[in-house]
Tab-separated table of C-alpha atoms in Angstrom:
chain	number	residue	atom	x	y	z
A	768	MET	CA	-41.553	-18.274	97.378
A	769	GLN	CA	-42.226	-16.447	94.082
A	770	LEU	CA	-39.271	-14.699	94.689
A	771	TRP	CA	-36.447	-17.192	95.073
A	772	VAL	CA	-37.306	-18.963	91.733
A	773	PRO	CA	-35.886	-16.417	89.043
A	774	HIS	CA	-32.989	-16.771	91.153
A	775	ALA	CA	-32.632	-20.509	90.506
A	776	LEU	CA	-32.989	-20.368	86.908
A	777	LEU	CA	-30.384	-17.975	86.603
A	778	ALA	CA	-28.506	-19.663	88.394
A	779	LEU	CA	-28.957	-22.606	86.571
A	780	LEU	CA	-28.951	-21.458	82.624
A	781	LEU	CA	-25.787	-19.268	83.831
A	782	PRO	CA	-23.117	-21.775	82.842
A	783	THR	CA	-25.104	-22.628	80.329
A	784	PHE	CA	-24.635	-19.016	78.723
A	785	LEU	CA	-20.516	-18.509	79.797
A	786	THR	CA	-19.838	-22.175	78.085
A	787	GLN	CA	-21.601	-20.800	74.768
A	788	GLY	CA	-19.484	-17.816	74.476
A	789	GLU	CA	-16.694	-19.457	75.717
A	790	GLY	CA	-17.292	-21.822	72.415
A	791	LEU	CA	-17.793	-18.788	70.137
A	792	GLN	CA	-14.653	-17.192	71.444
A	793	ALA	CA	-13.003	-19.892	70.603
A	794	HIS	CA	-14.387	-20.263	66.923
A	795	ASN	CA	-13.604	-16.940	66.137
A	796	LEU	CA	-9.790	-16.830	66.931
A	797	SER	CA	-9.735	-21.038	65.623
A	798	GLU	CA	-10.791	-18.884	61.764
A	799	PRO	CA	-8.014	-18.054	59.852
A	800	ALA	CA	-6.269	-14.180	59.872
A	801	LEU	CA	-7.443	-13.415	56.666
A	802	GLY	CA	-10.629	-14.368	56.787
A	803	ARG	CA	-11.517	-12.559	59.852
A	804	LEU	CA	-9.927	-9.395	58.556
A	805	SER	CA	-12.297	-9.690	55.311
A	806	ASP	CA	-14.411	-9.954	57.443
A	807	TYR	CA	-13.926	-7.169	59.524
A	808	LEU	CA	-13.111	-4.921	56.728
A	809	LEU	CA	-16.264	-5.815	54.735
A	810	ARG	CA	-19.095	-6.171	57.130
A	811	ASN	CA	-20.677	-2.908	57.435
A	812	TYR	CA	-18.633	-1.740	53.681
A	813	LYS	CA	-20.440	-0.093	51.254
A	814	LYS	CA	-19.462	-0.076	47.922
A	815	GLY	CA	-21.509	2.569	46.229
A	816	VAL	CA	-20.171	5.443	47.955
A	817	ARG	CA	-16.890	6.881	47.646
A	818	PRO	CA	-14.686	6.265	50.457
A	819	VAL	CA	-14.197	9.165	52.513
A	820	ARG	CA	-15.330	9.960	56.060
A	821	ASP	CA	-15.605	13.947	54.888
A	822	TRP	CA	-17.590	14.657	52.064
A	823	ARG	CA	-15.548	17.744	51.111
A	824	THR	CA	-12.564	15.977	50.699
A	825	PRO	CA	-11.229	14.440	47.064
A	826	THR	CA	-10.450	11.244	46.381
A	827	ALA	CA	-6.583	11.379	45.099
A	828	VAL	CA	-6.657	8.649	42.070
A	829	SER	CA	-2.587	8.092	41.336
A	830	ILE	CA	-2.343	6.220	38.046
A	831	ASP	CA	0.733	5.285	35.864
A	832	VAL	CA	1.182	3.484	32.432
A	833	ILE	CA	3.872	1.389	31.237
A	834	VAL	CA	3.673	0.602	27.438
A	835	TYR	CA	4.194	-3.206	26.741
A	836	ALA	CA	3.733	-3.854	22.989
A	837	ILE	CA	2.472	-1.881	19.777
A	838	LEU	CA	0.260	-4.222	18.325
A	839	GLY	CA	-1.071	-2.948	15.119
A	840	VAL	CA	-1.343	0.940	13.257
A	841	ASP	CA	-4.628	0.801	11.136
A	842	GLU	CA	-4.194	4.188	8.919
A	843	LYS	CA	-7.433	3.854	6.744
A	844	ASN	CA	-9.424	3.488	9.565
A	845	GLN	CA	-7.289	5.678	12.031
A	846	VAL	CA	-6.696	3.299	15.334
A	847	LEU	CA	-3.664	2.113	17.288
A	848	THR	CA	-3.968	-0.688	19.372
A	849	THR	CA	-1.530	-1.257	22.514
A	850	TYR	CA	-0.499	-3.707	25.055
A	851	ILE	CA	0.329	-1.336	28.461
A	852	TRP	CA	0.353	-2.145	32.341
A	853	TYR	CA	-1.895	0.152	33.926
A	854	ARG	CA	-1.432	1.100	37.864
A	855	GLN	CA	-4.190	2.982	39.863
A	856	TRP	CA	-3.748	3.910	43.475
A	857	TRP	CA	-6.100	5.547	46.205
A	858	THR	CA	-6.891	5.959	49.593
A	859	ASP	CA	-9.857	4.047	51.281
A	860	GLU	CA	-10.324	5.118	54.655
A	861	PHE	CA	-13.360	2.241	54.982
A	862	LEU	CA	-10.648	-0.223	54.435
A	863	GLN	CA	-7.898	0.338	57.021
A	864	TRP	CA	-7.173	-1.638	60.653
A	865	ASN	CA	-4.496	-2.486	62.974
A	866	PRO	CA	-2.043	-5.481	61.728
A	867	GLU	CA	-1.147	-6.112	65.528
A	868	ASP	CA	-4.965	-7.564	65.455
A	869	PHE	CA	-5.183	-9.412	62.822
A	870	ASP	CA	-1.706	-11.557	63.227
A	871	ASN	CA	0.567	-8.509	61.578
A	872	ILE	CA	-1.290	-8.612	58.098
A	873	THR	CA	-0.211	-5.705	56.491
A	874	LYS	CA	-1.530	-6.398	53.328
A	875	LEU	CA	-4.716	-8.161	52.160
A	876	SER	CA	-5.951	-9.291	48.724
A	877	ILE	CA	-9.882	-8.740	48.149
A	878	LEU	CA	-12.342	-8.484	45.377
A	879	LYS	CA	-12.619	-5.731	43.316
A	880	ASP	CA	-16.174	-6.240	42.984
A	881	SER	CA	-16.913	-5.760	46.536
A	882	ILE	CA	-15.391	-1.984	47.134
A	883	TRP	CA	-15.837	1.151	45.487
A	884	VAL	CA	-13.284	1.563	42.638
A	885	PRO	CA	-13.349	5.045	40.611
A	886	ASP	CA	-14.925	5.374	37.731
A	887	ILE	CA	-11.357	5.723	35.286
A	888	LEU	CA	-11.490	5.384	31.443
A	889	ILE	CA	-9.248	6.231	28.016
A	890	ASN	CA	-11.457	9.281	25.836
A	891	GLU	CA	-9.999	7.542	22.902
A	892	PHE	CA	-11.438	4.444	23.433
A	893	VAL	CA	-13.076	3.070	20.403
A	894	ASP	CA	-13.083	-1.094	20.695
A	895	VAL	CA	-13.181	-3.475	23.823
A	896	GLY	CA	-9.966	-4.939	23.809
A	897	LYS	CA	-9.167	-8.237	24.297
A	898	SER	CA	-8.069	-7.921	28.015
A	899	PRO	CA	-7.329	-10.205	30.479
A	900	ASP	CA	-9.702	-9.919	33.542
A	901	MET	CA	-8.070	-9.011	37.373
A	902	PRO	CA	-10.702	-9.574	39.619
A	903	TYR	CA	-8.251	-8.917	42.764
A	904	VAL	CA	-6.846	-5.549	43.927
A	905	TYR	CA	-4.387	-5.524	46.904
A	906	VAL	CA	-5.562	-3.572	50.579
A	907	GLN	CA	-2.453	-1.511	52.620
A	908	HIS	CA	-3.322	-1.850	56.419
A	909	HIS	CA	-3.430	1.709	56.606
A	910	GLY	CA	-5.982	2.118	53.281
A	911	GLU	CA	-3.879	2.423	50.424
A	912	VAL	CA	-5.848	0.677	47.339
A	913	GLN	CA	-3.381	-0.673	44.454
A	914	ASN	CA	-4.991	-1.998	41.359
A	915	TYR	CA	-3.062	-2.934	38.895
A	916	LYS	CA	-4.152	-4.590	35.398
A	917	PRO	CA	-2.564	-5.031	31.867
A	918	LEU	CA	-5.431	-3.535	28.915
A	919	GLN	CA	-5.248	-3.908	25.375
A	920	VAL	CA	-5.905	-0.505	24.125
A	921	VAL	CA	-7.663	0.356	20.515
A	922	THR	CA	-7.947	3.744	20.646
A	923	ALA	CA	-8.382	6.245	17.900
A	924	CYS	CA	-5.259	8.467	16.825
A	925	SER	CA	-5.070	10.771	14.288
A	926	LEU	CA	-2.095	9.571	12.059
A	927	ASP	CA	-0.342	11.270	9.512
A	928	ILE	CA	1.277	9.138	7.026
A	929	TYR	CA	3.111	12.014	4.666
A	930	ASN	CA	6.814	10.694	5.774
A	931	PHE	CA	6.025	7.308	5.235
A	932	PRO	CA	7.944	4.920	5.525
A	933	PHE	CA	9.530	7.543	7.840
A	934	ASP	CA	7.056	8.357	9.974
A	935	VAL	CA	6.779	9.049	13.883
A	936	GLN	CA	3.604	8.765	15.434
A	937	ASN	CA	2.407	10.886	18.854
A	938	CYS	CA	-0.816	9.327	20.194
A	939	SER	CA	-2.977	10.103	23.183
A	940	LEU	CA	-4.377	7.779	26.259
A	941	THR	CA	-5.869	10.400	27.904
A	942	PHE	CA	-7.390	8.793	31.869
A	943	THR	CA	-10.737	10.804	33.034
A	944	SER	CA	-12.929	10.216	35.781
A	945	TRP	CA	-16.158	9.702	33.008
A	946	LEU	CA	-19.220	10.939	36.224
A	947	HIS	CA	-16.838	12.702	39.034
A	948	THR	CA	-15.542	16.216	38.735
A	949	ILE	CA	-12.806	17.131	40.299
A	950	GLN	CA	-14.152	18.063	43.422
A	951	ASP	CA	-14.876	14.699	44.083
A	952	ILE	CA	-12.195	12.581	41.902
A	953	ASN	CA	-8.518	13.888	41.157
A	954	ILE	CA	-5.966	12.592	39.176
A	955	SER	CA	-2.383	13.066	39.465
A	956	LEU	CA	0.720	10.716	38.178
A	957	TRP	CA	2.105	8.060	40.307
A	958	ARG	CA	5.817	8.482	39.257
A	959	LEU	CA	7.742	11.430	37.754
A	960	PRO	CA	7.338	12.278	34.025
A	961	GLU	CA	10.516	12.044	33.611
A	962	LYS	CA	10.788	8.288	34.599
A	963	VAL	CA	7.125	7.475	32.884
A	964	LYS	CA	9.159	9.356	29.621
A	965	PHE	CA	12.008	7.006	29.528
A	966	ASP	CA	10.899	3.657	30.827
A	967	LYS	CA	11.258	0.870	28.191
A	968	SER	CA	12.079	-2.211	30.509
A	969	ILE	CA	8.975	-4.073	29.491
A	970	PHE	CA	8.751	-2.646	25.868
A	971	MET	CA	8.855	-5.496	23.225
A	972	ASN	CA	11.277	-4.163	20.921
A	973	GLN	CA	11.000	-6.215	18.024
A	974	GLY	CA	8.197	-5.478	16.086
A	975	GLU	CA	7.908	-2.828	13.068
A	976	TRP	CA	7.206	0.072	15.594
A	977	GLU	CA	10.090	1.601	17.927
A	978	LEU	CA	9.157	3.280	21.239
A	979	LEU	CA	10.668	6.392	21.206
A	980	GLY	CA	9.324	7.795	25.014
A	981	VAL	CA	5.841	8.290	26.812
A	982	LEU	CA	5.057	12.346	27.148
A	983	THR	CA	2.476	13.279	29.818
A	984	GLN	CA	0.453	15.935	30.919
A	985	PHE	CA	-1.826	17.003	33.263
A	986	ARG	CA	-5.048	19.421	32.676
A	987	GLU	CA	-7.752	20.831	34.186
A	988	PHE	CA	-11.359	21.079	31.752
A	989	SER	CA	-15.014	22.023	31.897
A	990	MET	CA	-17.643	20.521	29.797
A	991	GLU	CA	-19.836	23.424	31.457
A	992	SER	CA	-19.349	26.248	33.528
A	993	ASN	CA	-19.949	24.697	37.651
A	994	GLU	CA	-17.969	21.706	36.366
A	995	CYS	CA	-14.137	21.128	36.475
A	996	TYR	CA	-12.751	17.541	35.051
A	997	ALA	CA	-9.329	16.296	35.676
A	998	GLU	CA	-7.948	14.337	33.481
A	999	MET	CA	-4.134	12.941	32.475
A	1000	LYS	CA	-3.021	12.375	28.666
A	1001	PHE	CA	0.237	10.098	28.123
A	1002	TYR	CA	1.502	10.706	24.780
A	1003	VAL	CA	3.365	7.571	23.258
A	1004	VAL	CA	5.362	8.483	20.524
A	1005	ILE	CA	6.119	6.093	18.050
A	1006	ARG	CA	8.663	5.661	15.004
A	1007	ARG	CA	8.080	2.735	11.996
A	1008	ARG	CA	11.422	1.386	11.285
A	1009	PRO	CA	11.846	1.838	7.329
A	1010	LEU	CA	13.956	-0.378	6.293
A	1011	PHE	CA	11.595	-3.407	5.312
A	1012	TYR	CA	9.752	-0.446	2.753
A	1013	VAL	CA	13.349	0.731	2.039
A	1014	VAL	CA	14.471	-2.744	0.667
A	1015	ASN	CA	11.110	-3.674	-0.889
A	1016	LEU	CA	10.066	-0.693	-2.403
A	1017	LEU	CA	12.673	1.816	-3.102
A	1018	LEU	CA	15.096	-0.331	-3.921
A	1019	PRO	CA	13.230	-1.673	-7.053
A	1020	SER	CA	11.542	1.643	-8.076
A	1021	ILE	CA	15.706	2.698	-7.904
A	1022	PHE	CA	16.359	0.314	-9.766
A	1023	LEU	CA	14.553	0.229	-12.478
A	1024	MET	CA	14.756	4.719	-12.471
A	1025	VAL	CA	19.037	3.919	-12.992
A	1026	MET	CA	18.269	1.086	-15.814
A	1027	ASP	CA	15.802	3.837	-17.392
A	1028	ILE	CA	19.162	6.161	-17.560
A	1029	VAL	CA	21.023	3.782	-18.544
A	1030	GLY	CA	18.875	3.137	-21.641
A	1031	PHE	CA	19.585	6.316	-23.537
A	1032	TYR	CA	22.945	4.624	-24.590
A	1033	LEU	CA	21.581	2.938	-26.791
A	1034	PRO	CA	21.821	4.117	-30.273
A	1035	PRO	CA	19.289	6.286	-31.042
A	1036	ASP	CA	19.072	4.738	-34.864
A	1037	SER	CA	17.961	1.849	-33.453
A	1038	GLY	CA	14.579	0.244	-32.815
A	1039	GLU	CA	15.520	-0.998	-29.641
A	1040	ARG	CA	15.656	1.745	-27.341
A	1041	VAL	CA	11.817	2.207	-28.094
A	1042	SER	CA	10.930	-1.405	-26.661
A	1043	PHE	CA	13.862	-0.797	-23.767
A	1044	LYS	CA	11.651	1.483	-22.699
A	1045	ILE	CA	8.262	0.235	-23.102
A	1046	THR	CA	9.332	-3.151	-20.911
A	1047	LEU	CA	10.855	-0.655	-18.499
A	1048	LEU	CA	7.294	0.862	-18.343
A	1049	LEU	CA	5.584	-1.851	-18.099
A	1050	GLY	CA	7.327	-3.709	-15.387
A	1051	TYR	CA	7.307	-0.574	-13.156
A	1052	SER	CA	3.499	-0.477	-13.944
A	1053	VAL	CA	3.493	-4.438	-12.821
A	1054	PHE	CA	5.518	-3.231	-9.604
A	1055	LEU	CA	3.283	-0.575	-8.686
A	1056	ILE	CA	0.425	-2.975	-9.032
A	1057	ILE	CA	2.274	-5.078	-6.921
A	1058	VAL	CA	3.077	-2.801	-4.016
A	1059	SER	CA	-0.176	-0.854	-3.743
A	1060	ASP	CA	-1.731	-2.835	-0.434
A	1061	THR	CA	1.235	-2.467	1.063
A	1062	LEU	CA	0.843	1.335	1.123
A	1063	PRO	CA	-0.821	3.074	3.807
A	1064	ALA	CA	-4.298	4.637	2.795
A	1065	THR	CA	-5.829	7.565	3.947
A	1066	ALA	CA	-8.746	9.367	2.790
A	1067	ILE	CA	-7.258	12.441	4.274
A	1068	GLY	CA	-4.154	12.119	2.669
A	1069	THR	CA	-1.239	10.588	0.435
A	1070	PRO	CA	2.301	9.338	1.855
A	1071	LEU	CA	4.988	11.158	-0.154
A	1072	ILE	CA	6.388	7.835	-1.201
A	1073	GLY	CA	2.619	7.587	-3.448
A	1074	VAL	CA	3.878	10.902	-4.924
A	1075	TYR	CA	7.336	9.833	-5.309
A	1076	PHE	CA	6.058	6.582	-7.402
A	1077	VAL	CA	3.672	8.534	-9.503
A	1078	VAL	CA	7.029	11.338	-10.975
A	1079	CYS	CA	8.879	7.982	-11.199
A	1080	MET	CA	6.017	6.500	-13.511
A	1081	ALA	CA	5.589	10.380	-14.962
A	1082	LEU	CA	10.048	10.379	-15.834
A	1083	LEU	CA	9.304	7.003	-17.559
A	1084	LEU	CA	6.659	8.542	-19.679
A	1085	ILE	CA	8.881	11.367	-20.540
A	1086	SER	CA	11.761	9.487	-21.318
A	1087	LEU	CA	9.831	7.573	-23.472
A	1088	ALA	CA	8.272	10.605	-25.492
A	1089	GLU	CA	11.926	11.744	-25.922
A	1090	THR	CA	12.952	8.228	-27.293
A	1091	ILE	CA	10.259	7.954	-29.674
A	1092	PHE	CA	10.907	11.400	-31.137
A	1093	ILE	CA	14.217	11.183	-31.250
A	1094	VAL	CA	14.063	7.780	-33.047
A	1095	ARG	CA	11.429	9.787	-35.474
A	1096	LEU	CA	13.998	12.264	-36.038
A	1097	VAL	CA	16.433	10.344	-36.825
A	1098	HIS	CA	14.476	7.311	-39.165
A	1099	LYS	CA	15.539	7.371	-42.647
A	1100	GLN	CA	13.666	7.648	-45.641
A	1101	ASP	CA	13.906	8.786	-49.191
A	1102	LEU	CA	11.419	11.910	-48.957
A	1103	GLN	CA	13.168	13.726	-45.681
A	1104	GLN	CA	13.989	17.180	-46.674
A	1105	PRO	CA	17.893	18.456	-45.767
A	1106	VAL	CA	18.151	19.640	-42.271
A	1107	PRO	CA	17.646	23.637	-42.844
A	1108	ALA	CA	20.475	26.322	-42.437
A	1109	TRP	CA	18.948	27.914	-38.681
A	1110	LEU	CA	18.513	24.098	-36.869
A	1111	ARG	CA	22.317	23.336	-38.449
A	1112	ARG	CA	23.437	26.509	-36.867
A	1113	LEU	CA	21.728	26.075	-34.006
A	1114	VAL	CA	22.507	22.491	-32.950
A	1115	LEU	CA	25.585	21.675	-34.456
A	1116	GLU	CA	27.412	24.120	-33.657
A	1117	LYS	CA	26.137	26.127	-30.786
A	1118	VAL	CA	24.486	23.131	-28.398
A	1119	ALA	CA	27.428	21.047	-29.936
A	1120	LEU	CA	29.959	23.302	-28.240
A	1121	PHE	CA	27.811	23.444	-25.390
A	1122	LEU	CA	27.706	19.857	-24.418
A	1123	CYS	CA	31.477	19.369	-25.558
A	1124	LEU	CA	30.815	17.195	-28.567
A	1125	GLY	CA	32.977	19.040	-30.743
A	1126	GLU	CA	31.802	20.626	-33.868
A	1127	GLN	CA	29.813	18.272	-36.674
A	1128	SER	CA	32.270	19.743	-39.739
A	1129	ALA	CA	31.636	16.298	-41.403
A	1130	SER	CA	28.228	17.226	-42.920
A	1131	HIS	CA	29.190	20.128	-44.473
A	1132	SER	CA	31.487	18.378	-46.236
A	1133	CYS	CA	28.544	16.789	-47.833
A	1134	PRO	CA	27.715	18.901	-50.363
A	1135	ALA	CA	30.976	19.006	-51.670
A	1136	THR	CA	31.358	15.506	-52.159
A	1137	SER	CA	27.733	15.650	-54.342
A	1138	GLN	CA	29.392	18.825	-56.368
A	1139	SER	CA	32.427	17.181	-56.931
A	1140	THR	CA	30.666	13.836	-57.752
A	1141	LYS	CA	28.603	15.835	-60.241
A	1142	THR	CA	31.303	17.525	-61.586
A	1143	ASP	CA	33.165	14.085	-62.537
A	1144	ASP	CA	30.415	12.824	-63.971
A	1145	CYS	CA	29.438	15.882	-65.643
A	1146	SER	CA	33.301	15.213	-66.791
A	1147	ASP	CA	32.390	11.529	-67.812
A	1148	MET	CA	29.499	12.257	-69.554
A	1149	GLY	CA	30.861	14.799	-71.973
A	1150	ASN	CA	33.822	12.273	-72.616
A	1151	HIS	CA	31.407	10.076	-73.259
A	1152	CYS	CA	29.381	12.769	-75.298
A	1153	SER	CA	32.902	13.864	-77.252
A	1154	HIS	CA	33.427	10.140	-78.600
A	1155	LEU	CA	30.200	10.365	-79.165
A	1156	GLY	CA	30.806	13.163	-82.006
A	1157	GLU	CA	33.710	11.790	-82.888
A	1158	HIS	CA	32.028	8.880	-84.120
A	1159	GLY	CA	29.585	11.646	-85.483
A	1160	ASP	CA	32.157	13.390	-87.693
A	1161	LEU	CA	33.371	10.075	-88.454
A	1162	ASP	CA	30.055	9.806	-90.414
A	1163	LYS	CA	30.456	13.061	-92.133
A	1164	THR	CA	34.036	12.664	-93.499
A	1165	PRO	CA	33.864	12.168	-97.315
A	1166	LYS	CA	34.552	8.782	-98.617
A	1167	GLY	CA	37.486	9.876	-100.344
A	1168	ARG	CA	39.925	9.980	-97.176
A	1169	SER	CA	41.665	7.205	-96.294
A	1170	SER	CA	39.643	6.706	-93.213
A	1171	PRO	CA	38.709	3.615	-91.504
A	1172	PRO	CA	34.907	2.052	-92.291
A	1173	PRO	CA	32.116	3.696	-89.983
A	1174	PRO	CA	30.717	1.064	-87.429
A	1175	PRO	CA	27.506	-0.889	-88.624
A	1176	ARG	CA	24.289	1.336	-87.295
A	1177	GLU	CA	23.593	-1.420	-85.456
A	1178	ALA	CA	26.567	-1.646	-83.498
A	1179	SER	CA	26.571	2.463	-82.473
A	1180	LEU	CA	22.127	2.144	-81.680
A	1181	ALA	CA	23.341	-0.581	-79.381
A	1182	VAL	CA	26.594	1.704	-77.402
A	1183	HIS	CA	24.015	4.877	-77.221
A	1184	GLY	CA	21.455	2.609	-75.136
A	1185	LEU	CA	23.847	1.278	-72.756
A	1186	LEU	CA	24.802	4.565	-72.077
A	1187	GLN	CA	21.197	5.925	-71.693
A	1188	GLU	CA	21.245	2.587	-69.096
A	1189	LEU	CA	25.004	4.122	-67.415
A	1190	ALA	CA	23.715	7.523	-67.008
A	1191	SER	CA	20.515	6.422	-65.564
A	1192	ILE	CA	22.338	4.070	-63.171
A	1193	ARG	CA	24.943	7.013	-61.935
A	1194	HIS	CA	21.506	9.198	-61.655
A	1195	PHE	CA	20.424	6.893	-59.167
A	1196	LEU	CA	23.704	6.464	-57.321
A	1197	GLU	CA	23.582	10.195	-57.039
A	1198	LYS	CA	20.412	10.728	-55.624
A	1199	ARG	CA	20.705	7.596	-53.075
A	1200	GLU	CA	24.277	9.312	-52.002
A	1201	GLU	CA	22.044	12.804	-51.242
A	1202	SER	CA	19.092	10.724	-49.189
A	1203	ARG	CA	22.520	8.891	-47.233
A	1204	GLU	CA	23.683	12.538	-46.774
A	1205	VAL	CA	20.524	13.791	-45.614
A	1206	ALA	CA	19.904	11.254	-43.290
A	1207	ARG	CA	23.130	11.625	-42.288
A	1208	ASP	CA	22.508	14.897	-41.099
A	1209	TRP	CA	19.622	14.203	-39.234
A	1210	LEU	CA	21.183	11.660	-37.297
A	1211	HIS	CA	24.059	14.152	-36.525
A	1212	VAL	CA	21.303	16.452	-35.577
A	1213	GLY	CA	18.827	13.763	-33.558
A	1214	CYS	CA	22.364	12.825	-31.391
A	1215	VAL	CA	23.405	16.071	-30.435
A	1216	LEU	CA	19.552	16.547	-29.144
A	1217	ASP	CA	19.244	13.623	-27.556
A	1218	GLY	CA	22.900	13.956	-25.788
A	1219	LEU	CA	21.003	17.248	-24.813
A	1220	LEU	CA	17.749	15.666	-23.511
A	1221	PHE	CA	19.523	13.273	-21.888
A	1222	ARG	CA	21.688	16.032	-19.326
A	1223	ILE	CA	18.129	17.390	-19.094
A	1224	TYR	CA	16.463	14.392	-17.906
A	1225	LEU	CA	19.376	13.109	-15.517
A	1226	LEU	CA	19.592	16.291	-13.860
A	1227	ALA	CA	16.247	16.606	-13.342
A	1228	VAL	CA	16.203	12.545	-11.933
A	1229	LEU	CA	19.018	13.613	-9.887
A	1230	ALA	CA	17.116	16.854	-8.493
A	1231	TYR	CA	14.276	15.095	-7.400
A	1232	GLY	CA	15.824	11.972	-5.482
A	1233	VAL	CA	18.417	14.407	-3.741
A	1234	THR	CA	15.169	15.967	-2.923
A	1235	LEU	CA	13.400	13.231	-1.376
A	1236	VAL	CA	16.692	11.649	0.519
A	1237	THR	CA	16.905	15.796	2.273
A	1238	LEU	CA	13.063	15.924	2.996
A	1239	TRP	CA	13.592	11.917	4.794
A	1240	SER	CA	16.479	12.902	6.484
A	1241	ILE	CA	15.025	15.897	7.927
A	1242	TRP	CA	11.923	14.096	9.036
A	1243	GLN	CA	13.353	11.386	10.371
A	1244	HIS	CA	15.811	13.251	12.846
A	1245	SER	CA	13.143	15.670	13.783
């Protein structure tokens, strides 16, 4: 009696268990394949452990970078901001399945926070960019994990602005594991280096900077004697487009320098040249104040264009000083000394012949002219004196002779005073003519020296311009 009771209870409960098992199996078959696959993969998954069955096997991570845009270059803070498409790939040995068991699913997107992800970072990071959050990764049925995400990268870069605005910058993006050594994580390049270098398919080529290429380099480094790390470097080589700076910085400066050269054609004895040069210098100073915010500023160097502006300012000052010297030299003064003989021979003969201006022979005839004038004056004065002598002789003639009566004494005094006035006037005119001759000689000397200094100044400006153009051309095509 006691033995058949358990058998009876088992017979009664067995159909119930079978019915419940069939219900669970039907429920599992009715669940979507993606959900069943996700539950299957993550049921016993441990995301805190590197996904390898043999701990001696390193996890190979392949990475790739495609530059999308250059967002900003901060020369003062030595910071480069880029927008890149970053891709990495590795094999997770615990995320594998048979597609036939799950409705032929070969690829699944799951949450990135649910699985193990390598701790690969960029060493040059200086700020957290505004990158969009990509929470999902793709997993292939044989365990391949694909992590694609766009990144706004704010990195430190040693920017060389000496060749501004024809500068080329080379900034590196170094991807390495922050903690794992090369025995745990090994980094490699996803694509061939040639394809990475010349890939500009998605680059936005409308900004100030032009992408020349992306160079790659793999390197192993060790911080301690027994630990070695793997890193992959991407060198982003960019070049600045100089058209904006040429139009707004170089051309106005060149125009002002050309006007300064043209100002030498103003007469040196006129005061307009000095005022013209001062106006140019003032305009160039205002121009430098306006463009000072455009020039890049760093604490370690000065761009060559800044040196160019300083030298142009110095040339304008030299031009103004030369103009002041020439104007002072040719300025007319009554007490000005005659031109020394050595200066006359040096300037009016040798320098004038060297400059193909011809001999300044007009000044040599001036003393002869003055001497002839003095001779004529003396002859005229002699004639007047002879006339006066004749009048005196007439006074001494005896009254008995038949001669006209002498003029009254008052008339003789008036004539004598008039002759003295005429002599003083003639003496004044002779002095003024002499001063004019001296001023004319100094004007000739000033004109010759002005031509010499103008040619020296023009050669200096041309040599300076050719040197800058040559240097910038070499750097631009290097």
